[in-house]
Short mmCIF file of N, CA and C in Angstrom, two decimals:
data_model
loop_
_atom_site.label_atom_id
_atom_site.label_comp_id
_atom_site.label_asym_id
_atom_site.label_seq_id
_atom_site.Cartn_x
_atom_site.Cartn_y
_atom_site.Cartn_z
N MET W 1223 -23.39 15.79 7.57
CA MET W 1223 -22.32 16.45 8.28
C MET W 1223 -22.36 15.98 9.72
N MET W 1224 -23.54 15.88 10.33
CA MET W 1224 -23.62 15.41 11.77
C MET W 1224 -23.12 13.99 11.86
N LYS W 1225 -23.45 13.14 10.87
CA LYS W 1225 -23.01 11.71 10.90
C LYS W 1225 -21.50 11.66 10.88
N THR W 1226 -20.80 12.51 10.01
CA THR W 1226 -19.35 12.55 10.00
C THR W 1226 -18.80 12.94 11.28
N PHE W 1227 -19.38 13.98 11.90
CA PHE W 1227 -18.84 14.47 13.18
C PHE W 1227 -18.95 13.42 14.27
N ILE W 1228 -20.10 12.69 14.29
CA ILE W 1228 -20.27 11.64 15.30
C ILE W 1228 -19.26 10.50 15.08
N ILE W 1229 -19.06 10.13 13.89
CA ILE W 1229 -18.09 9.07 13.55
C ILE W 1229 -16.66 9.54 13.95
N ILE W 1230 -16.36 10.76 13.70
CA ILE W 1230 -15.00 11.28 14.07
C ILE W 1230 -14.87 11.27 15.56
N MET W 1231 -15.88 11.76 16.31
CA MET W 1231 -15.79 11.81 17.75
C MET W 1231 -15.68 10.42 18.32
N LEU W 1232 -16.47 9.45 17.83
CA LEU W 1232 -16.37 8.08 18.32
C LEU W 1232 -14.98 7.51 18.02
N SER W 1233 -14.41 7.84 16.83
CA SER W 1233 -13.08 7.36 16.49
C SER W 1233 -12.02 7.84 17.47
N PHE W 1234 -12.05 9.16 17.80
CA PHE W 1234 -11.12 9.70 18.70
C PHE W 1234 -11.25 9.06 20.12
N ASN W 1235 -12.51 8.83 20.56
CA ASN W 1235 -12.70 8.25 21.88
C ASN W 1235 -12.32 6.79 21.94
N VAL W 1236 -12.58 6.00 20.92
CA VAL W 1236 -12.32 4.56 20.89
C VAL W 1236 -10.83 4.29 20.56
N PHE W 1237 -10.32 4.98 19.59
CA PHE W 1237 -8.99 4.62 19.05
C PHE W 1237 -7.81 5.50 19.49
N GLY W 1238 -8.05 6.61 19.99
CA GLY W 1238 -6.97 7.46 20.46
C GLY W 1238 -7.01 8.84 19.84
N SER W 1239 -6.21 9.70 20.40
CA SER W 1239 -6.21 11.13 19.93
C SER W 1239 -5.43 11.36 18.72
N ASP W 1240 -4.70 10.42 18.21
CA ASP W 1240 -3.93 10.63 16.99
C ASP W 1240 -4.68 10.34 15.69
N CYS W 1241 -5.94 10.03 15.81
CA CYS W 1241 -6.77 9.75 14.60
C CYS W 1241 -6.93 11.10 13.84
N TYR W 1242 -6.96 10.92 12.50
CA TYR W 1242 -7.21 12.06 11.62
C TYR W 1242 -7.93 11.62 10.38
N GLU W 1243 -8.53 12.61 9.73
CA GLU W 1243 -9.27 12.36 8.47
C GLU W 1243 -8.28 12.47 7.32
N SER W 1244 -8.48 11.67 6.28
CA SER W 1244 -7.71 11.70 5.06
C SER W 1244 -8.49 11.10 3.97
N SER W 1245 -7.86 10.84 2.86
CA SER W 1245 -8.52 10.09 1.76
C SER W 1245 -7.50 9.17 1.12
N ILE W 1246 -7.98 8.10 0.56
CA ILE W 1246 -7.14 7.15 -0.11
C ILE W 1246 -6.99 7.58 -1.57
N ILE W 1247 -5.74 7.90 -1.98
CA ILE W 1247 -5.50 8.35 -3.39
C ILE W 1247 -5.12 7.22 -4.32
N LYS W 1248 -4.60 6.13 -3.77
CA LYS W 1248 -4.34 4.96 -4.62
C LYS W 1248 -4.30 3.72 -3.73
N PRO W 1249 -4.71 2.56 -4.19
CA PRO W 1249 -5.19 2.30 -5.52
C PRO W 1249 -6.62 2.75 -5.76
N MET W 1250 -7.03 2.69 -6.95
CA MET W 1250 -8.41 2.93 -7.35
C MET W 1250 -8.91 1.78 -8.16
N PRO W 1251 -9.87 1.03 -7.70
CA PRO W 1251 -10.59 1.23 -6.43
C PRO W 1251 -9.83 0.64 -5.25
N PHE W 1252 -10.11 1.15 -4.06
CA PHE W 1252 -9.58 0.59 -2.79
C PHE W 1252 -10.59 -0.58 -2.45
N MET W 1253 -9.98 -1.74 -2.20
CA MET W 1253 -10.80 -2.94 -1.88
C MET W 1253 -10.94 -3.25 -0.42
N GLY W 1254 -9.88 -2.96 0.36
CA GLY W 1254 -9.93 -3.26 1.81
C GLY W 1254 -9.62 -4.69 2.06
N ASN W 1255 -8.76 -5.34 1.19
CA ASN W 1255 -8.46 -6.71 1.36
C ASN W 1255 -7.01 -6.90 1.87
N ASN W 1256 -6.77 -8.04 2.58
CA ASN W 1256 -5.50 -8.37 3.16
C ASN W 1256 -4.32 -8.17 2.21
N ASP W 1257 -3.25 -7.56 2.66
CA ASP W 1257 -2.01 -7.28 1.93
C ASP W 1257 -2.16 -6.16 0.90
N GLU W 1258 -3.27 -5.47 0.82
CA GLU W 1258 -3.45 -4.40 -0.15
C GLU W 1258 -2.67 -3.17 0.36
N ILE W 1259 -1.89 -2.60 -0.50
CA ILE W 1259 -1.07 -1.39 -0.21
C ILE W 1259 -1.90 -0.17 -0.64
N PHE W 1260 -1.95 0.81 0.25
CA PHE W 1260 -2.65 2.03 -0.18
C PHE W 1260 -1.90 3.25 0.29
N GLN W 1261 -2.18 4.34 -0.34
CA GLN W 1261 -1.53 5.61 -0.03
C GLN W 1261 -2.61 6.63 0.34
N LEU W 1262 -2.34 7.36 1.41
CA LEU W 1262 -3.27 8.41 1.87
C LEU W 1262 -2.85 9.75 1.18
N SER W 1263 -3.72 10.72 1.25
CA SER W 1263 -3.42 12.02 0.67
C SER W 1263 -2.26 12.73 1.31
N ASP W 1264 -1.88 12.33 2.50
CA ASP W 1264 -0.70 12.94 3.16
C ASP W 1264 0.63 12.27 2.72
N GLY W 1265 0.52 11.30 1.84
CA GLY W 1265 1.67 10.66 1.30
C GLY W 1265 2.07 9.36 2.06
N SER W 1266 1.47 9.10 3.20
CA SER W 1266 1.83 7.91 3.99
C SER W 1266 1.30 6.66 3.25
N MET W 1267 2.08 5.53 3.44
CA MET W 1267 1.76 4.29 2.82
C MET W 1267 1.37 3.29 3.88
N TRP W 1268 0.36 2.51 3.70
CA TRP W 1268 -0.16 1.56 4.61
C TRP W 1268 -0.43 0.22 3.94
N GLU W 1269 -0.61 -0.84 4.76
CA GLU W 1269 -0.94 -2.17 4.27
C GLU W 1269 -2.14 -2.68 5.03
N VAL W 1270 -3.12 -3.21 4.39
CA VAL W 1270 -4.31 -3.80 5.02
C VAL W 1270 -3.88 -5.13 5.59
N LYS W 1271 -4.32 -5.44 6.85
CA LYS W 1271 -3.97 -6.69 7.49
C LYS W 1271 -5.26 -7.43 7.92
N TYR W 1272 -5.37 -8.66 7.57
CA TYR W 1272 -6.45 -9.60 8.01
C TYR W 1272 -7.87 -9.10 7.73
N SER W 1273 -8.05 -8.51 6.61
CA SER W 1273 -9.40 -8.05 6.23
C SER W 1273 -9.73 -8.37 4.84
N TYR W 1274 -10.97 -8.71 4.58
CA TYR W 1274 -11.47 -9.01 3.23
C TYR W 1274 -12.80 -8.33 3.05
N GLU W 1275 -12.78 -7.02 2.60
CA GLU W 1275 -14.03 -6.26 2.59
C GLU W 1275 -14.64 -6.15 1.15
N TYR W 1276 -13.78 -6.21 0.14
CA TYR W 1276 -14.24 -6.06 -1.28
C TYR W 1276 -15.09 -4.81 -1.43
N MET W 1277 -14.55 -3.62 -1.09
CA MET W 1277 -15.28 -2.41 -0.99
C MET W 1277 -15.52 -1.66 -2.34
N TYR W 1278 -14.61 -1.81 -3.26
CA TYR W 1278 -14.64 -1.10 -4.55
C TYR W 1278 -14.82 0.39 -4.31
N ALA W 1279 -14.06 1.02 -3.41
CA ALA W 1279 -14.28 2.41 -3.07
C ALA W 1279 -13.24 3.29 -3.86
N TYR W 1280 -13.74 4.31 -4.53
CA TYR W 1280 -12.91 5.22 -5.30
C TYR W 1280 -12.67 6.50 -4.49
N SER W 1281 -11.38 6.76 -4.15
CA SER W 1281 -10.96 7.91 -3.31
C SER W 1281 -11.83 8.12 -2.14
N PRO W 1282 -11.95 7.01 -1.26
CA PRO W 1282 -12.87 7.25 -0.15
C PRO W 1282 -12.23 8.10 0.98
N GLN W 1283 -13.13 8.90 1.61
CA GLN W 1283 -12.73 9.62 2.79
C GLN W 1283 -12.62 8.63 3.93
N VAL W 1284 -11.52 8.73 4.71
CA VAL W 1284 -11.27 7.72 5.77
C VAL W 1284 -10.85 8.44 7.06
N ILE W 1285 -10.84 7.69 8.12
CA ILE W 1285 -10.22 8.10 9.35
C ILE W 1285 -9.14 7.09 9.65
N ILE W 1286 -7.93 7.55 9.84
CA ILE W 1286 -6.79 6.70 10.17
C ILE W 1286 -6.35 6.96 11.61
N CYS W 1287 -6.14 5.91 12.29
CA CYS W 1287 -5.68 5.97 13.76
C CYS W 1287 -4.38 5.19 13.88
N PRO W 1288 -3.25 5.91 13.67
CA PRO W 1288 -1.95 5.20 13.68
C PRO W 1288 -1.60 4.46 14.97
N SER W 1289 -1.88 4.97 16.14
CA SER W 1289 -1.47 4.29 17.38
C SER W 1289 -2.23 2.97 17.52
N SER W 1290 -3.46 2.88 17.07
CA SER W 1290 -4.21 1.62 17.22
C SER W 1290 -4.21 0.82 15.90
N ALA W 1291 -3.57 1.34 14.86
CA ALA W 1291 -3.40 0.67 13.57
C ALA W 1291 -4.78 0.26 13.03
N LYS W 1292 -5.69 1.28 12.99
CA LYS W 1292 -7.07 1.04 12.43
C LYS W 1292 -7.31 2.10 11.40
N LEU W 1293 -8.08 1.68 10.40
CA LEU W 1293 -8.59 2.49 9.32
C LEU W 1293 -10.07 2.38 9.37
N ILE W 1294 -10.82 3.45 9.26
CA ILE W 1294 -12.25 3.42 9.24
C ILE W 1294 -12.70 3.98 7.85
N VAL W 1295 -13.38 3.10 7.16
CA VAL W 1295 -13.91 3.43 5.80
C VAL W 1295 -15.32 3.05 5.75
N ASP W 1296 -16.19 4.04 5.47
CA ASP W 1296 -17.69 3.78 5.40
C ASP W 1296 -18.15 3.03 6.64
N GLY W 1297 -17.65 3.37 7.82
CA GLY W 1297 -18.04 2.79 9.07
C GLY W 1297 -17.43 1.47 9.38
N LYS W 1298 -16.64 0.95 8.49
CA LYS W 1298 -15.96 -0.35 8.71
C LYS W 1298 -14.59 -0.17 9.29
N LYS W 1299 -14.25 -0.88 10.34
CA LYS W 1299 -12.89 -0.80 10.94
C LYS W 1299 -12.03 -1.88 10.31
N ILE W 1300 -10.88 -1.46 9.81
CA ILE W 1300 -9.93 -2.36 9.15
C ILE W 1300 -8.57 -2.20 9.81
N SER W 1301 -7.97 -3.34 10.12
CA SER W 1301 -6.59 -3.34 10.69
C SER W 1301 -5.60 -3.02 9.63
N VAL W 1302 -4.63 -2.16 9.95
CA VAL W 1302 -3.62 -1.74 8.98
C VAL W 1302 -2.27 -1.74 9.65
N HIS W 1303 -1.25 -1.64 8.81
CA HIS W 1303 0.15 -1.57 9.22
C HIS W 1303 0.78 -0.42 8.42
N ARG W 1304 1.45 0.54 9.17
CA ARG W 1304 2.08 1.67 8.45
C ARG W 1304 3.42 1.19 7.81
N LEU W 1305 3.55 1.52 6.51
CA LEU W 1305 4.77 1.22 5.79
C LEU W 1305 5.73 2.44 5.77
N SER W 1306 5.11 3.63 5.65
CA SER W 1306 5.96 4.85 5.61
C SER W 1306 5.09 6.02 6.06
N SER W 1307 5.82 7.00 6.60
CA SER W 1307 5.15 8.24 7.07
C SER W 1307 4.90 9.13 5.88
N GLY W 1308 3.92 10.01 6.10
CA GLY W 1308 3.66 11.01 5.02
C GLY W 1308 4.48 12.25 5.30
N LYS W 1309 4.17 13.23 4.49
CA LYS W 1309 4.90 14.47 4.63
C LYS W 1309 4.30 15.27 5.79
N THR W 1310 5.21 15.90 6.51
CA THR W 1310 4.74 16.77 7.60
C THR W 1310 5.25 18.18 7.35
N LYS W 1311 4.77 19.12 8.03
CA LYS W 1311 5.14 20.52 7.81
C LYS W 1311 6.62 20.75 8.11
N LYS W 1312 7.23 19.92 8.92
CA LYS W 1312 8.59 20.09 9.30
C LYS W 1312 9.59 19.49 8.26
N GLN W 1313 9.05 18.60 7.38
CA GLN W 1313 9.89 17.91 6.36
C GLN W 1313 9.76 18.66 5.04
N PRO W 1314 10.90 18.75 4.30
CA PRO W 1314 10.82 19.21 2.94
C PRO W 1314 10.00 18.29 2.10
N SER W 1315 9.26 18.81 1.17
CA SER W 1315 8.34 17.93 0.39
C SER W 1315 9.11 16.93 -0.44
N SER W 1316 10.37 17.09 -0.73
CA SER W 1316 11.10 16.15 -1.64
C SER W 1316 11.63 14.97 -0.80
N LYS W 1317 11.60 15.04 0.54
CA LYS W 1317 12.17 13.97 1.34
C LYS W 1317 11.14 13.03 1.82
N ASN W 1318 11.44 11.72 1.83
CA ASN W 1318 10.56 10.72 2.41
C ASN W 1318 11.21 10.33 3.73
N SER W 1319 10.47 10.35 4.82
CA SER W 1319 11.11 10.04 6.07
C SER W 1319 11.34 8.61 6.32
N ASN W 1320 10.89 7.74 5.44
CA ASN W 1320 11.08 6.32 5.62
C ASN W 1320 11.52 5.67 4.29
N THR W 1321 12.70 5.05 4.31
CA THR W 1321 13.25 4.48 3.10
C THR W 1321 12.83 2.96 2.94
N ASN W 1322 11.89 2.53 3.74
CA ASN W 1322 11.44 1.15 3.64
C ASN W 1322 10.44 0.97 2.48
N VAL W 1323 10.10 2.04 1.79
CA VAL W 1323 9.17 1.95 0.67
C VAL W 1323 9.81 2.50 -0.56
N ILE W 1324 9.85 1.72 -1.66
CA ILE W 1324 10.42 2.16 -2.88
C ILE W 1324 9.31 2.13 -3.96
N GLU W 1325 9.14 3.21 -4.64
CA GLU W 1325 8.19 3.34 -5.72
C GLU W 1325 8.91 3.60 -7.03
N SER W 1326 8.67 2.78 -8.03
CA SER W 1326 9.27 2.90 -9.30
C SER W 1326 8.36 2.22 -10.38
N ASN W 1327 8.93 2.01 -11.56
CA ASN W 1327 8.20 1.28 -12.61
C ASN W 1327 9.10 0.19 -13.11
N ILE W 1328 8.46 -0.87 -13.60
CA ILE W 1328 9.21 -1.92 -14.36
C ILE W 1328 9.79 -1.29 -15.59
N ASP W 1329 11.03 -1.56 -15.92
CA ASP W 1329 11.63 -1.01 -17.09
C ASP W 1329 11.27 -1.92 -18.34
N GLY W 1330 10.19 -1.55 -19.00
CA GLY W 1330 9.76 -2.30 -20.19
C GLY W 1330 8.54 -3.16 -19.91
N ASP W 1331 8.52 -4.32 -20.63
CA ASP W 1331 7.38 -5.20 -20.50
C ASP W 1331 7.33 -6.00 -19.21
N PHE W 1332 6.16 -6.18 -18.68
CA PHE W 1332 5.94 -7.03 -17.41
C PHE W 1332 4.99 -8.17 -17.85
N GLU W 1333 5.36 -9.35 -17.58
CA GLU W 1333 4.52 -10.47 -17.95
C GLU W 1333 4.19 -11.39 -16.72
N GLY W 1334 4.29 -10.84 -15.50
CA GLY W 1334 4.00 -11.61 -14.32
C GLY W 1334 5.29 -12.18 -13.72
N TRP W 1335 5.09 -13.24 -12.93
CA TRP W 1335 6.21 -13.91 -12.27
C TRP W 1335 5.97 -15.40 -12.29
N ASP W 1336 7.17 -16.15 -12.21
CA ASP W 1336 6.98 -17.62 -12.29
C ASP W 1336 7.99 -18.39 -11.48
N GLY W 1337 8.50 -17.82 -10.40
CA GLY W 1337 9.36 -18.60 -9.50
C GLY W 1337 10.64 -17.88 -9.19
N GLU W 1338 11.39 -17.45 -10.18
CA GLU W 1338 12.69 -16.74 -9.92
C GLU W 1338 12.83 -15.56 -10.84
N THR W 1339 11.70 -14.92 -11.18
CA THR W 1339 11.70 -13.80 -12.10
C THR W 1339 12.55 -12.67 -11.64
N ILE W 1340 13.28 -12.06 -12.58
CA ILE W 1340 14.15 -10.86 -12.27
C ILE W 1340 13.44 -9.64 -12.84
N PHE W 1341 13.43 -8.53 -12.05
CA PHE W 1341 12.74 -7.35 -12.39
C PHE W 1341 13.75 -6.20 -12.45
N LYS W 1342 13.88 -5.52 -13.58
CA LYS W 1342 14.67 -4.36 -13.64
C LYS W 1342 13.71 -3.16 -13.60
N LEU W 1343 14.06 -2.24 -12.69
CA LEU W 1343 13.21 -1.03 -12.42
C LEU W 1343 13.77 0.12 -13.16
N ARG W 1344 12.99 1.18 -13.43
CA ARG W 1344 13.42 2.37 -14.08
C ARG W 1344 14.34 3.18 -13.17
N ASN W 1345 14.34 2.96 -11.90
CA ASN W 1345 15.29 3.67 -10.97
C ASN W 1345 16.64 3.10 -10.98
N GLY W 1346 16.90 2.03 -11.79
CA GLY W 1346 18.13 1.36 -11.92
C GLY W 1346 18.36 0.14 -10.97
N GLN W 1347 17.42 -0.08 -10.09
CA GLN W 1347 17.51 -1.25 -9.19
C GLN W 1347 17.03 -2.54 -9.93
N ILE W 1348 17.61 -3.63 -9.46
CA ILE W 1348 17.25 -4.94 -10.00
C ILE W 1348 16.84 -5.80 -8.82
N TRP W 1349 15.70 -6.44 -8.91
CA TRP W 1349 15.11 -7.31 -7.87
C TRP W 1349 14.81 -8.65 -8.45
N GLN W 1350 14.86 -9.71 -7.56
CA GLN W 1350 14.52 -11.08 -8.03
C GLN W 1350 13.46 -11.63 -7.04
N GLN W 1351 12.50 -12.34 -7.63
CA GLN W 1351 11.46 -12.99 -6.89
C GLN W 1351 12.13 -14.04 -5.96
N SER W 1352 11.72 -14.02 -4.67
CA SER W 1352 12.33 -14.95 -3.74
C SER W 1352 11.28 -15.88 -3.06
N SER W 1353 10.02 -15.71 -3.32
CA SER W 1353 9.00 -16.68 -2.86
C SER W 1353 8.37 -17.29 -4.08
N TYR W 1354 7.92 -18.53 -3.92
CA TYR W 1354 7.32 -19.20 -5.05
C TYR W 1354 5.88 -18.71 -5.27
N ALA W 1355 5.66 -18.34 -6.47
CA ALA W 1355 4.27 -17.89 -6.92
C ALA W 1355 4.30 -17.79 -8.39
N TYR W 1356 3.15 -18.00 -9.04
CA TYR W 1356 3.03 -17.82 -10.46
C TYR W 1356 1.80 -16.98 -10.74
N THR W 1357 2.00 -16.02 -11.58
CA THR W 1357 0.90 -15.27 -12.07
C THR W 1357 1.27 -14.69 -13.41
N TYR W 1358 0.28 -14.60 -14.35
CA TYR W 1358 0.51 -13.94 -15.65
C TYR W 1358 -0.33 -12.71 -15.73
N HIS W 1359 0.32 -11.58 -16.01
CA HIS W 1359 -0.35 -10.37 -16.24
C HIS W 1359 0.51 -9.50 -17.12
N TYR W 1360 0.00 -9.10 -18.25
CA TYR W 1360 0.82 -8.31 -19.13
C TYR W 1360 0.53 -6.80 -18.92
N ALA W 1361 1.64 -6.03 -18.78
CA ALA W 1361 1.49 -4.54 -18.74
C ALA W 1361 2.83 -3.99 -19.22
N TYR W 1362 2.74 -2.82 -19.76
CA TYR W 1362 4.01 -2.13 -20.16
C TYR W 1362 4.37 -1.11 -19.08
N SER W 1363 5.54 -1.30 -18.45
CA SER W 1363 6.10 -0.43 -17.43
C SER W 1363 5.10 -0.10 -16.29
N PRO W 1364 4.53 -1.08 -15.65
CA PRO W 1364 3.56 -0.79 -14.58
C PRO W 1364 4.36 -0.24 -13.31
N GLN W 1365 3.62 0.50 -12.54
CA GLN W 1365 4.19 1.03 -11.32
C GLN W 1365 4.37 -0.09 -10.31
N VAL W 1366 5.44 -0.13 -9.49
CA VAL W 1366 5.64 -1.14 -8.48
C VAL W 1366 5.92 -0.41 -7.17
N THR W 1367 5.50 -1.05 -6.04
CA THR W 1367 5.81 -0.61 -4.74
C THR W 1367 6.53 -1.76 -4.03
N ILE W 1368 7.72 -1.49 -3.53
CA ILE W 1368 8.50 -2.46 -2.82
C ILE W 1368 8.62 -1.95 -1.37
N TYR W 1369 8.22 -2.83 -0.42
CA TYR W 1369 8.21 -2.36 0.98
C TYR W 1369 8.70 -3.49 1.87
N LYS W 1370 9.24 -3.03 3.00
CA LYS W 1370 9.79 -3.99 4.00
C LYS W 1370 8.76 -4.44 4.95
N THR W 1371 8.68 -5.73 5.17
CA THR W 1371 7.70 -6.25 6.12
C THR W 1371 8.38 -7.47 6.80
N GLY W 1372 8.45 -7.43 8.11
CA GLY W 1372 9.06 -8.53 8.88
C GLY W 1372 10.50 -8.82 8.50
N GLY W 1373 11.24 -7.73 8.09
CA GLY W 1373 12.67 -7.90 7.76
C GLY W 1373 12.87 -8.35 6.29
N LEU W 1374 11.79 -8.64 5.58
CA LEU W 1374 11.93 -9.00 4.19
C LEU W 1374 11.22 -7.98 3.29
N TYR W 1375 11.55 -7.97 2.01
CA TYR W 1375 10.93 -7.09 1.06
C TYR W 1375 9.80 -7.79 0.25
N LYS W 1376 8.74 -7.08 0.06
CA LYS W 1376 7.66 -7.56 -0.82
C LYS W 1376 7.46 -6.58 -1.95
N MET W 1377 7.01 -7.04 -3.11
CA MET W 1377 6.73 -6.18 -4.25
C MET W 1377 5.30 -6.35 -4.64
N LYS W 1378 4.65 -5.20 -4.86
CA LYS W 1378 3.31 -5.13 -5.34
C LYS W 1378 3.34 -4.40 -6.70
N VAL W 1379 2.82 -5.02 -7.69
CA VAL W 1379 2.73 -4.44 -9.05
C VAL W 1379 1.29 -3.96 -9.26
N ASP W 1380 1.11 -2.74 -9.72
CA ASP W 1380 -0.19 -2.24 -10.01
C ASP W 1380 -0.88 -3.12 -10.99
N GLY W 1381 -2.12 -3.45 -10.70
CA GLY W 1381 -2.90 -4.28 -11.60
C GLY W 1381 -2.87 -5.76 -11.25
N VAL W 1382 -2.00 -6.16 -10.30
CA VAL W 1382 -1.87 -7.57 -9.90
C VAL W 1382 -2.36 -7.62 -8.39
N ASP W 1383 -3.29 -8.54 -8.13
CA ASP W 1383 -3.87 -8.56 -6.80
C ASP W 1383 -2.91 -9.02 -5.70
N SER W 1384 -1.94 -9.91 -6.00
CA SER W 1384 -1.08 -10.46 -4.98
C SER W 1384 0.26 -9.77 -5.01
N SER W 1385 0.98 -9.94 -3.90
CA SER W 1385 2.35 -9.47 -3.79
C SER W 1385 3.30 -10.69 -3.65
N ILE W 1386 4.60 -10.38 -3.97
CA ILE W 1386 5.57 -11.51 -3.80
C ILE W 1386 6.77 -10.96 -3.00
N PHE W 1387 7.49 -11.90 -2.41
CA PHE W 1387 8.73 -11.53 -1.69
C PHE W 1387 9.80 -11.43 -2.77
N VAL W 1388 10.70 -10.44 -2.57
CA VAL W 1388 11.79 -10.16 -3.55
C VAL W 1388 13.06 -9.90 -2.75
N THR W 1389 14.21 -10.11 -3.51
CA THR W 1389 15.53 -9.77 -2.90
C THR W 1389 16.20 -8.84 -3.89
N GLN W 1390 16.91 -7.84 -3.39
CA GLN W 1390 17.55 -6.86 -4.27
C GLN W 1390 18.85 -7.47 -4.73
N LEU W 1391 19.04 -7.43 -6.08
CA LEU W 1391 20.33 -7.84 -6.65
C LEU W 1391 21.23 -6.65 -6.90
N LYS W 1392 20.65 -5.54 -7.26
CA LYS W 1392 21.46 -4.27 -7.51
C LYS W 1392 20.61 -3.12 -7.11
#
């Protein structure tokens, strides 16, 4: 208990007064590697930047400091980028304050991507791969997260380590 209190106090002093405790609810496990997308218990979505920790942490308790873009997990400081805000008391629980993140599922079989792959989502949207990459991974209707970064959209498929750039067709 004292160790947690000391870490929290150090975090507030070093990173700013907007730091708060939370936990990572997905993915499981959380690795702490570059480009990994994760969601906190408040619903906010974040992306790991320039870190390769290989933590294998399951629902870790964390300290997030939005103004300094830092995440502290097991005493390790990781640079992060906010993709969307979480729910606040002022917002209805059904509204997301940021439309830059889309969560859905692939409609049917997913077999990876190979250059110009087209993805139909269960929410009715259709996206096409716009960056060259190849990966094979079979899953039935995996969850996807599409998020805006640097003016472009990237897609992360659950169970696949890498993300790809995509363009919306519909």
